[in-house]
Amino acid sequence: ETGVTQSPTHLIKTRGQQVTLRCSSQSGHNTVSWYQQALGQGPQFIFQYYREEENGRGNFPPRFSGLQFPNYSSELNVNALELDDSALYLCASSLGQSSYEQYFGPGTRLTVT
Amino acid sequence: KQEVTQIPAALSVPEGENLVLNCSFTDSAIYNLQWFRQDPGKGLTSLLLIQSSQREQTSGRLNASLDKSSGRSTLYIAASQPGDSATYLCAVSGNAGNMLTFGGGTRLMVKP
């Protein structure tokens, strides 16, 4: 049990729709990262937020966006969903940047039809 | 660009066997390396974190080593049990912001 929660657990959307995924970090963790994990692959870094500002982005288009709130919660928003967006979305929180251990939530399984 | 490779991709062993999972990375300028366990359809459970200044970490039957200069890490599992069956992922953090770059994982099956 990492103390990181995500909602919803599963989600089915249609191509072209928009989706919001939510994450609640451990109390005191000021850094949250989001990852996309396609079936059978390792997770891919989407972006990271540190003290409510984006602090790094992987190779994902602008239709992937995020927010981090002062209460240690955060959101991942995806616009104009595509079939390839079907994946497990993981959030991870940590005490800070650089060498801190990251704690992962259980993930949200998104299916785009 | 950092690339992480895990070998083998899949492994099946009888219960009680000691085993080694391998992880290699192309850029030795890392902050730390983490080993994770992932059960099917679930999130990641952190097993061991090795800082770049460390050579190994141990937790119970697990031992992870890090050779930063050669870009290699190994996860040693002693006396494997069926409950160890899962996918094992290694990930390195190599820049400000603590972005993790993952390998593709090793799917481990321990047969009773």
PDB file of C-alpha atoms in Angstrom:
ATOM      1  CA  GLU A   1       0.000   0.000   0.000  1.00  0.00           C
ATOM      2  CA  THR A   2       1.713   3.172  -1.245  1.00  0.00           C
ATOM      3  CA  GLY A   3      -0.874   5.706  -0.113  1.00  0.00           C
ATOM      4  CA  VAL A   4      -1.328   6.848  -3.722  1.00  0.00           C
ATOM      5  CA  THR A   5      -4.850   6.439  -5.081  1.00  0.00           C
ATOM      6  CA  GLN A   6      -6.263   6.822  -8.591  1.00  0.00           C
ATOM      7  CA  SER A   7      -9.771   7.093  -9.991  1.00  0.00           C
ATOM      8  CA  PRO A   8     -11.552   5.708 -11.805  1.00  0.00           C
ATOM      9  CA  THR A   9     -10.219   2.151 -11.926  1.00  0.00           C
ATOM     10  CA  HIS A  10     -11.507   1.478 -15.410  1.00  0.00           C
ATOM     11  CA  LEU A  11     -12.884   3.751 -18.106  1.00  0.00           C
ATOM     12  CA  ILE A  12     -14.247   3.228 -21.603  1.00  0.00           C
ATOM     13  CA  LYS A  13     -14.360   6.158 -24.016  1.00  0.00           C
ATOM     14  CA  THR A  14     -15.037   6.696 -27.688  1.00  0.00           C
ATOM     15  CA  ARG A  15     -12.478   8.025 -30.139  1.00  0.00           C
ATOM     16  CA  GLY A  16     -12.554  11.832 -30.219  1.00  0.00           C
ATOM     17  CA  GLN A  17     -13.863  12.228 -26.677  1.00  0.00           C
ATOM     18  CA  GLN A  18     -12.033  13.838 -23.766  1.00  0.00           C
ATOM     19  CA  VAL A  19     -11.114  12.153 -20.470  1.00  0.00           C
ATOM     20  CA  THR A  20      -9.906  13.248 -17.032  1.00  0.00           C
ATOM     21  CA  LEU A  21      -8.033  10.872 -14.772  1.00  0.00           C
ATOM     22  CA  ARG A  22      -7.389  11.666 -11.115  1.00  0.00           C
ATOM     23  CA  CYS A  23      -4.627  10.915  -8.662  1.00  0.00           C
ATOM     24  CA  SER A  24      -4.231  11.569  -4.950  1.00  0.00           C
ATOM     25  CA  SER A  25      -0.635  11.637  -3.765  1.00  0.00           C
ATOM     26  CA  GLN A  26       0.806  10.840  -0.387  1.00  0.00           C
ATOM     27  CA  SER A  27       0.532  13.763   1.996  1.00  0.00           C
ATOM     28  CA  GLY A  28       3.621  15.943   1.778  1.00  0.00           C
ATOM     29  CA  HIS A  29       4.648  14.709  -1.663  1.00  0.00           C
ATOM     30  CA  ASN A  30       5.062  17.814  -3.805  1.00  0.00           C
ATOM     31  CA  THR A  31       5.968  15.992  -7.022  1.00  0.00           C
ATOM     32  CA  VAL A  32       3.653  13.901  -9.179  1.00  0.00           C
ATOM     33  CA  SER A  33       4.489  12.129 -12.405  1.00  0.00           C
ATOM     34  CA  TRP A  34       2.205  10.462 -14.930  1.00  0.00           C
ATOM     35  CA  TYR A  35       3.066   7.434 -17.046  1.00  0.00           C
ATOM     36  CA  GLN A  36       1.327   5.559 -19.859  1.00  0.00           C
ATOM     37  CA  GLN A  37       1.748   1.801 -20.032  1.00  0.00           C
ATOM     38  CA  ALA A  38       0.599   0.015 -23.169  1.00  0.00           C
ATOM     39  CA  LEU A  39      -0.113  -3.701 -22.901  1.00  0.00           C
ATOM     40  CA  GLY A  40       3.064  -5.747 -22.616  1.00  0.00           C
ATOM     41  CA  GLN A  41       5.377  -2.729 -22.421  1.00  0.00           C
ATOM     42  CA  GLY A  42       7.112  -0.731 -19.751  1.00  0.00           C
ATOM     43  CA  PRO A  43       5.596   2.594 -18.640  1.00  0.00           C
ATOM     44  CA  GLN A  44       6.396   5.718 -20.681  1.00  0.00           C
ATOM     45  CA  PHE A  45       6.844   9.095 -18.968  1.00  0.00           C
ATOM     46  CA  ILE A  46       4.154  11.632 -19.893  1.00  0.00           C
ATOM     47  CA  PHE A  47       4.960  14.617 -17.652  1.00  0.00           C
ATOM     48  CA  GLN A  48       5.781  15.682 -14.134  1.00  0.00           C
ATOM     49  CA  TYR A  49       4.403  18.418 -11.898  1.00  0.00           C
ATOM     50  CA  TYR A  50       6.365  19.994  -9.072  1.00  0.00           C
ATOM     51  CA  ARG A  51       4.618  22.449  -6.770  1.00  0.00           C
ATOM     52  CA  GLU A  52       1.751  22.833  -9.247  1.00  0.00           C
ATOM     53  CA  GLU A  53       3.890  23.615 -12.294  1.00  0.00           C
ATOM     54  CA  GLU A  54       4.851  21.317 -15.157  1.00  0.00           C
ATOM     55  CA  ASN A  55       8.451  20.320 -14.652  1.00  0.00           C
ATOM     56  CA  GLY A  56       9.245  18.027 -17.545  1.00  0.00           C
ATOM     57  CA  ARG A  57       7.439  16.310 -20.384  1.00  0.00           C
ATOM     58  CA  GLY A  58       8.048  13.148 -22.341  1.00  0.00           C
ATOM     59  CA  ASN A  59       7.311  12.579 -26.006  1.00  0.00           C
ATOM     60  CA  PHE A  60       3.553  13.158 -25.789  1.00  0.00           C
ATOM     61  CA  PRO A  61       1.487  15.675 -27.795  1.00  0.00           C
ATOM     62  CA  PRO A  62      -0.133  18.770 -26.236  1.00  0.00           C
ATOM     63  CA  ARG A  63      -3.533  17.063 -26.101  1.00  0.00           C
ATOM     64  CA  PHE A  64      -2.123  15.395 -22.974  1.00  0.00           C
ATOM     65  CA  SER A  65      -2.272  18.001 -20.220  1.00  0.00           C
ATOM     66  CA  GLY A  66      -2.274  18.036 -16.467  1.00  0.00           C
ATOM     67  CA  LEU A  67      -2.960  19.922 -13.293  1.00  0.00           C
ATOM     68  CA  GLN A  68      -1.638  19.628  -9.757  1.00  0.00           C
ATOM     69  CA  PHE A  69      -3.505  21.086  -6.799  1.00  0.00           C
ATOM     70  CA  PRO A  70      -2.308  22.253  -3.359  1.00  0.00           C
ATOM     71  CA  ASN A  71      -4.160  19.390  -1.631  1.00  0.00           C
ATOM     72  CA  TYR A  72      -1.794  16.772  -3.210  1.00  0.00           C
ATOM     73  CA  SER A  73      -4.311  15.775  -5.867  1.00  0.00           C
ATOM     74  CA  SER A  74      -3.664  15.958  -9.595  1.00  0.00           C
ATOM     75  CA  GLU A  75      -5.335  15.343 -12.937  1.00  0.00           C
ATOM     76  CA  LEU A  76      -4.359  14.017 -16.327  1.00  0.00           C
ATOM     77  CA  ASN A  77      -6.518  15.274 -19.188  1.00  0.00           C
ATOM     78  CA  VAL A  78      -6.484  13.787 -22.653  1.00  0.00           C
ATOM     79  CA  ASN A  79      -8.346  15.487 -25.508  1.00  0.00           C
ATOM     80  CA  ALA A  80      -9.370  14.070 -28.877  1.00  0.00           C
ATOM     81  CA  LEU A  81      -8.861  10.480 -27.780  1.00  0.00           C
ATOM     82  CA  GLU A  82      -7.290   8.065 -30.226  1.00  0.00           C
ATOM     83  CA  LEU A  83      -7.401   4.281 -30.262  1.00  0.00           C
ATOM     84  CA  ASP A  84      -3.676   4.166 -29.362  1.00  0.00           C
ATOM     85  CA  ASP A  85      -4.422   6.013 -26.117  1.00  0.00           C
ATOM     86  CA  SER A  86      -5.816   2.757 -24.752  1.00  0.00           C
ATOM     87  CA  ALA A  87      -3.446   1.898 -21.906  1.00  0.00           C
ATOM     88  CA  LEU A  88      -2.916   1.753 -18.157  1.00  0.00           C
ATOM     89  CA  TYR A  89      -2.253   5.245 -16.810  1.00  0.00           C
ATOM     90  CA  LEU A  90      -0.128   5.397 -13.691  1.00  0.00           C
ATOM     91  CA  CYS A  91       0.620   8.284 -11.406  1.00  0.00           C
ATOM     92  CA  ALA A  92       3.563   8.366  -9.043  1.00  0.00           C
ATOM     93  CA  SER A  93       4.320  10.746  -6.215  1.00  0.00           C
ATOM     94  CA  SER A  94       7.575  11.593  -4.493  1.00  0.00           C
ATOM     95  CA  LEU A  95       8.923  13.929  -1.843  1.00  0.00           C
ATOM     96  CA  GLY A  96      10.811  15.918  -4.434  1.00  0.00           C
ATOM     97  CA  GLN A  97      12.812  15.780  -7.574  1.00  0.00           C
ATOM     98  CA  SER A  98      16.083  14.078  -8.426  1.00  0.00           C
ATOM     99  CA  SER A  99      16.884  11.084  -6.267  1.00  0.00           C
ATOM    100  CA  TYR A 100      13.676  10.532  -4.357  1.00  0.00           C
ATOM    101  CA  GLU A 101      11.836   7.231  -4.508  1.00  0.00           C
ATOM    102  CA  GLN A 102       8.607   7.268  -6.480  1.00  0.00           C
ATOM    103  CA  TYR A 103       5.440   5.645  -5.174  1.00  0.00           C
ATOM    104  CA  PHE A 104       2.933   4.439  -7.727  1.00  0.00           C
ATOM    105  CA  GLY A 105      -0.824   4.252  -7.607  1.00  0.00           C
ATOM    106  CA  PRO A 106      -2.830   1.255  -8.871  1.00  0.00           C
ATOM    107  CA  GLY A 107      -3.514   2.860 -12.231  1.00  0.00           C
ATOM    108  CA  THR A 108      -6.520   3.645 -14.406  1.00  0.00           C
ATOM    109  CA  ARG A 109      -7.237   1.310 -17.310  1.00  0.00           C
ATOM    110  CA  LEU A 110      -8.481   3.405 -20.252  1.00  0.00           C
ATOM    111  CA  THR A 111     -10.055   1.724 -23.256  1.00  0.00           C
ATOM    112  CA  VAL A 112     -10.787   3.815 -26.349  1.00  0.00           C
ATOM    113  CA  THR A 113     -13.195   2.285 -28.866  1.00  0.00           C
TER     114      THR A 113
ATOM    115  CA  LYS B   1      18.457   9.484 -24.957  1.00  0.00           C
ATOM    116  CA  GLN B   2      18.420   6.925 -22.173  1.00  0.00           C
ATOM    117  CA  GLU B   3      17.426   3.391 -23.177  1.00  0.00           C
ATOM    118  CA  VAL B   4      16.796   0.573 -20.722  1.00  0.00           C
ATOM    119  CA  THR B   5      16.803  -3.087 -21.706  1.00  0.00           C
ATOM    120  CA  GLN B   6      15.792  -6.080 -19.637  1.00  0.00           C
ATOM    121  CA  ILE B   7      16.852  -9.630 -20.348  1.00  0.00           C
ATOM    122  CA  PRO B   8      15.279 -12.124 -20.456  1.00  0.00           C
ATOM    123  CA  ALA B   9      11.815 -10.938 -21.490  1.00  0.00           C
ATOM    124  CA  ALA B  10      10.276 -14.015 -19.874  1.00  0.00           C
ATOM    125  CA  LEU B  11      11.514 -16.649 -17.472  1.00  0.00           C
ATOM    126  CA  SER B  12       9.977 -19.823 -16.077  1.00  0.00           C
ATOM    127  CA  VAL B  13      11.670 -21.596 -13.175  1.00  0.00           C
ATOM    128  CA  PRO B  14      10.758 -24.311 -10.652  1.00  0.00           C
ATOM    129  CA  GLU B  15      10.055 -23.302  -7.087  1.00  0.00           C
ATOM    130  CA  GLY B  16      13.117 -22.970  -4.883  1.00  0.00           C
ATOM    131  CA  GLU B  17      15.510 -21.903  -7.613  1.00  0.00           C
ATOM    132  CA  ASN B  18      17.733 -18.854  -7.244  1.00  0.00           C
ATOM    133  CA  LEU B  19      17.497 -16.524 -10.210  1.00  0.00           C
ATOM    134  CA  VAL B  20      18.954 -13.352 -11.674  1.00  0.00           C
ATOM    135  CA  LEU B  21      17.175 -10.710 -13.696  1.00  0.00           C
ATOM    136  CA  ASN B  22      19.247  -8.335 -15.780  1.00  0.00           C
ATOM    137  CA  CYS B  23      18.837  -4.664 -16.602  1.00  0.00           C
ATOM    138  CA  SER B  24      21.114  -2.524 -18.753  1.00  0.00           C
ATOM    139  CA  PHE B  25      21.028   1.195 -19.513  1.00  0.00           C
ATOM    140  CA  THR B  26      22.858   3.261 -22.097  1.00  0.00           C
ATOM    141  CA  ASP B  27      23.583   6.505 -20.199  1.00  0.00           C
ATOM    142  CA  SER B  28      25.532   6.054 -16.955  1.00  0.00           C
ATOM    143  CA  ALA B  29      24.637   9.546 -15.690  1.00  0.00           C
ATOM    144  CA  ILE B  30      21.808   8.377 -13.441  1.00  0.00           C
ATOM    145  CA  TYR B  31      20.530   9.545 -10.069  1.00  0.00           C
ATOM    146  CA  ASN B  32      19.128   6.201  -9.026  1.00  0.00           C
ATOM    147  CA  LEU B  33      17.752   2.885 -10.207  1.00  0.00           C
ATOM    148  CA  GLN B  34      14.556   1.275  -8.973  1.00  0.00           C
ATOM    149  CA  TRP B  35      13.269  -2.259  -9.306  1.00  0.00           C
ATOM    150  CA  PHE B  36       9.512  -2.703  -9.360  1.00  0.00           C
ATOM    151  CA  ARG B  37       7.123  -5.606  -9.302  1.00  0.00           C
ATOM    152  CA  GLN B  38       3.874  -5.524 -11.262  1.00  0.00           C
ATOM    153  CA  ASP B  39       1.089  -8.062 -10.976  1.00  0.00           C
ATOM    154  CA  PRO B  40      -1.219  -8.454 -14.011  1.00  0.00           C
ATOM    155  CA  GLY B  41      -3.382  -5.364 -14.551  1.00  0.00           C
ATOM    156  CA  LYS B  42      -2.077  -3.720 -11.379  1.00  0.00           C
ATOM    157  CA  GLY B  43       0.145  -0.789 -10.458  1.00  0.00           C
ATOM    158  CA  LEU B  44       3.838  -0.912  -9.594  1.00  0.00           C
ATOM    159  CA  THR B  45       5.234  -1.958  -6.240  1.00  0.00           C
ATOM    160  CA  SER B  46       8.696  -0.618  -5.477  1.00  0.00           C
ATOM    161  CA  LEU B  47      11.072  -3.380  -4.415  1.00  0.00           C
ATOM    162  CA  LEU B  48      14.457  -1.705  -4.124  1.00  0.00           C
ATOM    163  CA  LEU B  49      15.955   1.717  -4.774  1.00  0.00           C
ATOM    164  CA  ILE B  50      19.687   2.060  -5.362  1.00  0.00           C
ATOM    165  CA  GLN B  51      21.178   5.537  -5.322  1.00  0.00           C
ATOM    166  CA  SER B  52      23.907   6.218  -7.876  1.00  0.00           C
ATOM    167  CA  SER B  53      26.546   6.244  -5.123  1.00  0.00           C
ATOM    168  CA  GLN B  54      25.541   2.795  -3.877  1.00  0.00           C
ATOM    169  CA  ARG B  55      26.554  -0.631  -5.176  1.00  0.00           C
ATOM    170  CA  GLU B  56      23.721  -2.770  -3.860  1.00  0.00           C
ATOM    171  CA  GLN B  57      20.581  -2.959  -1.768  1.00  0.00           C
ATOM    172  CA  THR B  58      18.967  -5.920  -0.031  1.00  0.00           C
ATOM    173  CA  SER B  59      15.448  -6.619   1.144  1.00  0.00           C
ATOM    174  CA  GLY B  60      14.607 -10.079   2.388  1.00  0.00           C
ATOM    175  CA  ARG B  61      15.215 -12.590  -0.400  1.00  0.00           C
ATOM    176  CA  LEU B  62      15.941  -9.794  -2.898  1.00  0.00           C
ATOM    177  CA  ASN B  63      19.314  -8.283  -3.672  1.00  0.00           C
ATOM    178  CA  ALA B  64      19.904  -5.645  -6.327  1.00  0.00           C
ATOM    179  CA  SER B  65      23.312  -4.551  -7.527  1.00  0.00           C
ATOM    180  CA  LEU B  66      24.330  -1.542  -9.570  1.00  0.00           C
ATOM    181  CA  ASP B  67      27.392  -1.066 -11.747  1.00  0.00           C
ATOM    182  CA  LYS B  68      26.911   2.444 -13.027  1.00  0.00           C
ATOM    183  CA  SER B  69      30.063   2.572 -15.104  1.00  0.00           C
ATOM    184  CA  SER B  70      29.061  -0.440 -17.164  1.00  0.00           C
ATOM    185  CA  GLY B  71      25.373   0.489 -17.213  1.00  0.00           C
ATOM    186  CA  ARG B  72      24.154  -2.699 -15.565  1.00  0.00           C
ATOM    187  CA  SER B  73      21.982  -3.804 -12.680  1.00  0.00           C
ATOM    188  CA  THR B  74      20.916  -7.224 -11.544  1.00  0.00           C
ATOM    189  CA  LEU B  75      18.071  -8.347  -9.322  1.00  0.00           C
ATOM    190  CA  TYR B  76      18.810 -11.571  -7.490  1.00  0.00           C
ATOM    191  CA  ILE B  77      15.878 -13.525  -6.072  1.00  0.00           C
ATOM    192  CA  ALA B  78      16.777 -16.289  -3.652  1.00  0.00           C
ATOM    193  CA  ALA B  79      14.699 -19.424  -3.106  1.00  0.00           C
ATOM    194  CA  SER B  80      11.944 -18.388  -5.514  1.00  0.00           C
ATOM    195  CA  GLN B  81       8.303 -19.041  -4.606  1.00  0.00           C
ATOM    196  CA  PRO B  82       5.127 -19.209  -6.723  1.00  0.00           C
ATOM    197  CA  GLY B  83       4.080 -15.909  -5.128  1.00  0.00           C
ATOM    198  CA  ASP B  84       7.071 -14.270  -6.815  1.00  0.00           C
ATOM    199  CA  SER B  85       5.367 -14.741 -10.198  1.00  0.00           C
ATOM    200  CA  ALA B  86       4.927 -11.279 -11.688  1.00  0.00           C
ATOM    201  CA  THR B  87       6.549  -8.850 -14.107  1.00  0.00           C
ATOM    202  CA  TYR B  88       9.709  -7.193 -12.817  1.00  0.00           C
ATOM    203  CA  LEU B  89      10.594  -3.763 -14.150  1.00  0.00           C
ATOM    204  CA  CYS B  90      13.729  -1.734 -13.707  1.00  0.00           C
ATOM    205  CA  ALA B  91      13.784   2.012 -14.156  1.00  0.00           C
ATOM    206  CA  VAL B  92      16.476   4.675 -14.028  1.00  0.00           C
ATOM    207  CA  SER B  93      16.219   8.305 -13.067  1.00  0.00           C
ATOM    208  CA  GLY B  94      18.745  10.368 -14.914  1.00  0.00           C
ATOM    209  CA  ASN B  95      17.933  14.050 -14.885  1.00  0.00           C
ATOM    210  CA  ALA B  96      16.438  16.843 -12.870  1.00  0.00           C
ATOM    211  CA  GLY B  97      12.786  16.153 -12.357  1.00  0.00           C
ATOM    212  CA  ASN B  98      13.229  12.484 -11.550  1.00  0.00           C
ATOM    213  CA  MET B  99      11.719  11.202 -14.796  1.00  0.00           C
ATOM    214  CA  LEU B 100      11.919   7.414 -14.826  1.00  0.00           C
ATOM    215  CA  THR B 101      12.918   5.513 -17.957  1.00  0.00           C
ATOM    216  CA  PHE B 102      11.685   1.929 -17.809  1.00  0.00           C
ATOM    217  CA  GLY B 103      12.781  -1.289 -19.368  1.00  0.00           C
ATOM    218  CA  GLY B 104      10.255  -3.582 -21.001  1.00  0.00           C
ATOM    219  CA  GLY B 105      10.157  -5.906 -18.007  1.00  0.00           C
ATOM    220  CA  THR B 106      10.829  -9.570 -17.314  1.00  0.00           C
ATOM    221  CA  ARG B 107       7.776 -11.813 -16.879  1.00  0.00           C
ATOM    222  CA  LEU B 108       8.610 -14.352 -14.217  1.00  0.00           C
ATOM    223  CA  MET B 109       6.696 -17.564 -13.647  1.00  0.00           C
ATOM    224  CA  VAL B 110       7.657 -19.724 -10.656  1.00  0.00           C
ATOM    225  CA  LYS B 111       6.142 -23.190 -10.930  1.00  0.00           C
ATOM    226  CA  PRO B 112       5.193 -25.169  -7.810  1.00  0.00           C
TER     227      PRO B 112
END
